[in-house]
Structures are given as structure tokens and as C-alpha cells.
Amino acid sequence: MKMVLAYIQVHKTSEVVGRLHRAGFKGLTVYTVHGLSAEDTKTFYGGHHPFETDRLPASTKLELLCEDGDVQRAKDIIVQNGRSGFTGDGLIAVMPVDSVQRIREGG
């Protein structure tokens, strides 16, 4: 099992989440987050401004739990529907998940 993390532009959220849902992916969590990438640091601040958290650009963070065999399909959907071709489109990271336990099912 894998955890797919994706940071995408806010205006692409509905399109990406809708496509993932229609493709049968479940176990998706969506957050609005604020932060800077290496590219953002150069373009947004130009390296000359103090770090002001209220000025950080917003992004959407997706967390998708999926089977190993579905990872590439999920990544393809995110890229195809989240890409604008401009700086700041986001990134995708994939991490292994050792175990999953539903809280209501107990120990």
C-alpha cells in the first residue's frame, strides 16, 4: 500500500479530485495549505523580503491511500488534470504505508 501526496494549484482541485473519484479512487483527503517551493522562493520573494506567513501562496494538498498497482494511474490522473504548464504546478510524492487500521475496529 502507498500514500500518494500531491501539491497542486488551488484552481485545479475540483478537476483533479473529480477525475480521481470517477476513476474509482477512495480514501482521499484534501487540505488547503500555504507554503513555498524552491521556485516560489525566487519568484514570490525574490530573496529580498522577510518571511511573512500571511503572504504565502495557497496550494491544495491531496493525500491518497492506494494499492501499489494503482499508484501510476493515480499519478497520471493528477498530472493530466493538474498541469497548466507554468511554474508552480506542484509535485507528487509516493511513500510506503506499513499498515492501516480503522479506529472503530479497535486494537
PDB file of C-alpha atoms in Angstrom:
ATOM      1  CA  MET A   1       0.000   0.000   0.000  1.00  0.00           C
ATOM      2  CA  LYS A   2       1.188   3.532  -0.778  1.00  0.00           C
ATOM      3  CA  MET A   3       0.381   7.110   0.214  1.00  0.00           C
ATOM      4  CA  VAL A   4       0.367   9.465  -2.742  1.00  0.00           C
ATOM      5  CA  LEU A   5       0.877  13.096  -1.706  1.00  0.00           C
ATOM      6  CA  ALA A   6       0.222  15.759  -4.287  1.00  0.00           C
ATOM      7  CA  TYR A   7       0.508  19.522  -4.055  1.00  0.00           C
ATOM      8  CA  ILE A   8      -1.497  21.189  -6.802  1.00  0.00           C
ATOM      9  CA  GLN A   9      -2.774  24.651  -7.687  1.00  0.00           C
ATOM     10  CA  VAL A  10      -5.984  25.557  -5.868  1.00  0.00           C
ATOM     11  CA  HIS A  11      -7.921  26.251  -9.073  1.00  0.00           C
ATOM     12  CA  LYS A  12      -7.197  22.675 -10.265  1.00  0.00           C
ATOM     13  CA  THR A  13      -8.589  20.993  -7.122  1.00  0.00           C
ATOM     14  CA  SER A  14     -12.133  20.230  -8.327  1.00  0.00           C
ATOM     15  CA  GLU A  15     -10.937  18.856 -11.645  1.00  0.00           C
ATOM     16  CA  VAL A  16      -8.274  16.589 -10.114  1.00  0.00           C
ATOM     17  CA  VAL A  17     -10.455  15.335  -7.243  1.00  0.00           C
ATOM     18  CA  GLY A  18     -13.386  14.742  -9.605  1.00  0.00           C
ATOM     19  CA  ARG A  19     -11.248  12.698 -12.009  1.00  0.00           C
ATOM     20  CA  LEU A  20      -9.778  10.625  -9.173  1.00  0.00           C
ATOM     21  CA  HIS A  21     -13.265   9.956  -7.812  1.00  0.00           C
ATOM     22  CA  ARG A  22     -14.623   8.975 -11.238  1.00  0.00           C
ATOM     23  CA  ALA A  23     -11.637   6.642 -11.690  1.00  0.00           C
ATOM     24  CA  GLY A  24     -12.697   4.801  -8.523  1.00  0.00           C
ATOM     25  CA  PHE A  25     -10.150   6.148  -6.048  1.00  0.00           C
ATOM     26  CA  LYS A  26     -11.341   6.353  -2.460  1.00  0.00           C
ATOM     27  CA  GLY A  27      -9.510   7.285   0.722  1.00  0.00           C
ATOM     28  CA  LEU A  28      -8.726  10.817  -0.451  1.00  0.00           C
ATOM     29  CA  THR A  29      -8.133  13.739   1.920  1.00  0.00           C
ATOM     30  CA  VAL A  30      -7.926  17.329   0.672  1.00  0.00           C
ATOM     31  CA  TYR A  31      -6.301  20.251   2.508  1.00  0.00           C
ATOM     32  CA  THR A  32      -5.711  23.906   1.733  1.00  0.00           C
ATOM     33  CA  VAL A  33      -2.097  24.641   2.652  1.00  0.00           C
ATOM     34  CA  HIS A  34       0.285  27.583   2.398  1.00  0.00           C
ATOM     35  CA  GLY A  35       3.972  27.366   1.634  1.00  0.00           C
ATOM     36  CA  LEU A  36       6.847  27.959  -0.724  1.00  0.00           C
ATOM     37  CA  SER A  37       8.714  25.692  -3.069  1.00  0.00           C
ATOM     38  CA  ALA A  38      12.254  26.388  -4.240  1.00  0.00           C
ATOM     39  CA  GLU A  39      10.749  28.010  -7.351  1.00  0.00           C
ATOM     40  CA  ASP A  40       8.316  30.107  -5.294  1.00  0.00           C
ATOM     41  CA  THR A  41      11.095  31.444  -3.094  1.00  0.00           C
ATOM     42  CA  LYS A  42      12.802  33.022  -6.110  1.00  0.00           C
ATOM     43  CA  THR A  43       9.694  34.342  -7.847  1.00  0.00           C
ATOM     44  CA  PHE A  44       7.481  35.260  -4.898  1.00  0.00           C
ATOM     45  CA  TYR A  45      10.029  36.827  -2.592  1.00  0.00           C
ATOM     46  CA  GLY A  46      12.945  37.451  -4.905  1.00  0.00           C
ATOM     47  CA  GLY A  47      15.165  36.619  -1.945  1.00  0.00           C
ATOM     48  CA  HIS A  48      14.844  40.166  -0.539  1.00  0.00           C
ATOM     49  CA  HIS A  49      11.696  40.187   1.599  1.00  0.00           C
ATOM     50  CA  PRO A  50      11.264  38.968   5.168  1.00  0.00           C
ATOM     51  CA  PHE A  51       9.425  35.701   5.677  1.00  0.00           C
ATOM     52  CA  GLU A  52       5.767  36.689   6.203  1.00  0.00           C
ATOM     53  CA  THR A  53       3.476  33.692   6.626  1.00  0.00           C
ATOM     54  CA  ASP A  54       0.316  35.648   5.800  1.00  0.00           C
ATOM     55  CA  ARG A  55       1.704  36.289   2.294  1.00  0.00           C
ATOM     56  CA  LEU A  56       2.455  32.658   1.440  1.00  0.00           C
ATOM     57  CA  PRO A  57       0.640  31.394  -1.661  1.00  0.00           C
ATOM     58  CA  ALA A  58      -2.107  28.794  -1.187  1.00  0.00           C
ATOM     59  CA  SER A  59      -1.970  25.297  -2.653  1.00  0.00           C
ATOM     60  CA  THR A  60      -4.046  22.165  -2.304  1.00  0.00           C
ATOM     61  CA  LYS A  61      -2.539  19.088  -0.675  1.00  0.00           C
ATOM     62  CA  LEU A  62      -4.048  15.732  -1.606  1.00  0.00           C
ATOM     63  CA  GLU A  63      -3.411  12.556   0.366  1.00  0.00           C
ATOM     64  CA  LEU A  64      -4.474   9.416  -1.442  1.00  0.00           C
ATOM     65  CA  LEU A  65      -4.123   5.948   0.039  1.00  0.00           C
ATOM     66  CA  CYS A  66      -3.989   3.321  -2.706  1.00  0.00           C
ATOM     67  CA  GLU A  67      -2.741  -0.109  -3.643  1.00  0.00           C
ATOM     68  CA  ASP A  68       0.745  -0.381  -5.142  1.00  0.00           C
ATOM     69  CA  GLY A  69      -0.648  -1.299  -8.557  1.00  0.00           C
ATOM     70  CA  ASP A  70      -2.805   1.849  -8.702  1.00  0.00           C
ATOM     71  CA  VAL A  71      -0.061   4.397  -7.970  1.00  0.00           C
ATOM     72  CA  GLN A  72       0.946   5.140 -11.566  1.00  0.00           C
ATOM     73  CA  ARG A  73      -2.684   5.520 -12.647  1.00  0.00           C
ATOM     74  CA  ALA A  74      -3.297   7.979  -9.779  1.00  0.00           C
ATOM     75  CA  LYS A  75      -0.161   9.946 -10.660  1.00  0.00           C
ATOM     76  CA  ASP A  76      -1.193  10.076 -14.325  1.00  0.00           C
ATOM     77  CA  ILE A  77      -4.643  11.425 -13.420  1.00  0.00           C
ATOM     78  CA  ILE A  78      -3.139  14.088 -11.149  1.00  0.00           C
ATOM     79  CA  VAL A  79      -0.607  15.203 -13.780  1.00  0.00           C
ATOM     80  CA  GLN A  80      -3.083  15.192 -16.684  1.00  0.00           C
ATOM     81  CA  ASN A  81      -5.691  17.211 -14.779  1.00  0.00           C
ATOM     82  CA  GLY A  82      -3.463  19.358 -12.565  1.00  0.00           C
ATOM     83  CA  ARG A  83      -0.951  20.573 -15.119  1.00  0.00           C
ATOM     84  CA  SER A  84      -1.054  24.093 -16.515  1.00  0.00           C
ATOM     85  CA  GLY A  85       2.490  24.080 -17.909  1.00  0.00           C
ATOM     86  CA  PHE A  86       3.576  27.027 -15.782  1.00  0.00           C
ATOM     87  CA  THR A  87       5.851  27.280 -12.760  1.00  0.00           C
ATOM     88  CA  GLY A  88       4.086  26.192  -9.592  1.00  0.00           C
ATOM     89  CA  ASP A  89       2.002  23.328 -10.962  1.00  0.00           C
ATOM     90  CA  GLY A  90       3.022  21.301  -7.910  1.00  0.00           C
ATOM     91  CA  LEU A  91       4.583  17.958  -7.168  1.00  0.00           C
ATOM     92  CA  ILE A  92       3.752  14.362  -6.340  1.00  0.00           C
ATOM     93  CA  ALA A  93       5.462  12.174  -3.752  1.00  0.00           C
ATOM     94  CA  VAL A  94       4.819   8.486  -3.080  1.00  0.00           C
ATOM     95  CA  MET A  95       5.548   6.861   0.277  1.00  0.00           C
ATOM     96  CA  PRO A  96       5.167   3.317   1.538  1.00  0.00           C
ATOM     97  CA  VAL A  97       2.459   2.593   4.115  1.00  0.00           C
ATOM     98  CA  ASP A  98       3.367  -0.185   6.547  1.00  0.00           C
ATOM     99  CA  SER A  99      -0.109  -0.715   7.950  1.00  0.00           C
ATOM    100  CA  VAL A 100      -3.590   0.757   8.085  1.00  0.00           C
ATOM    101  CA  GLN A 101      -6.054   0.272  10.912  1.00  0.00           C
ATOM    102  CA  ARG A 102      -9.581   1.612  11.211  1.00  0.00           C
ATOM    103  CA  ILE A 103     -10.038   3.254  14.583  1.00  0.00           C
ATOM    104  CA  ARG A 104     -13.607   1.987  15.051  1.00  0.00           C
ATOM    105  CA  GLU A 105     -12.387  -1.621  14.658  1.00  0.00           C
ATOM    106  CA  GLY A 106     -10.098  -1.320  17.694  1.00  0.00           C
ATOM    107  CA  GLY A 107      -6.753  -2.926  18.512  1.00  0.00           C
TER     108      GLY A 107
END
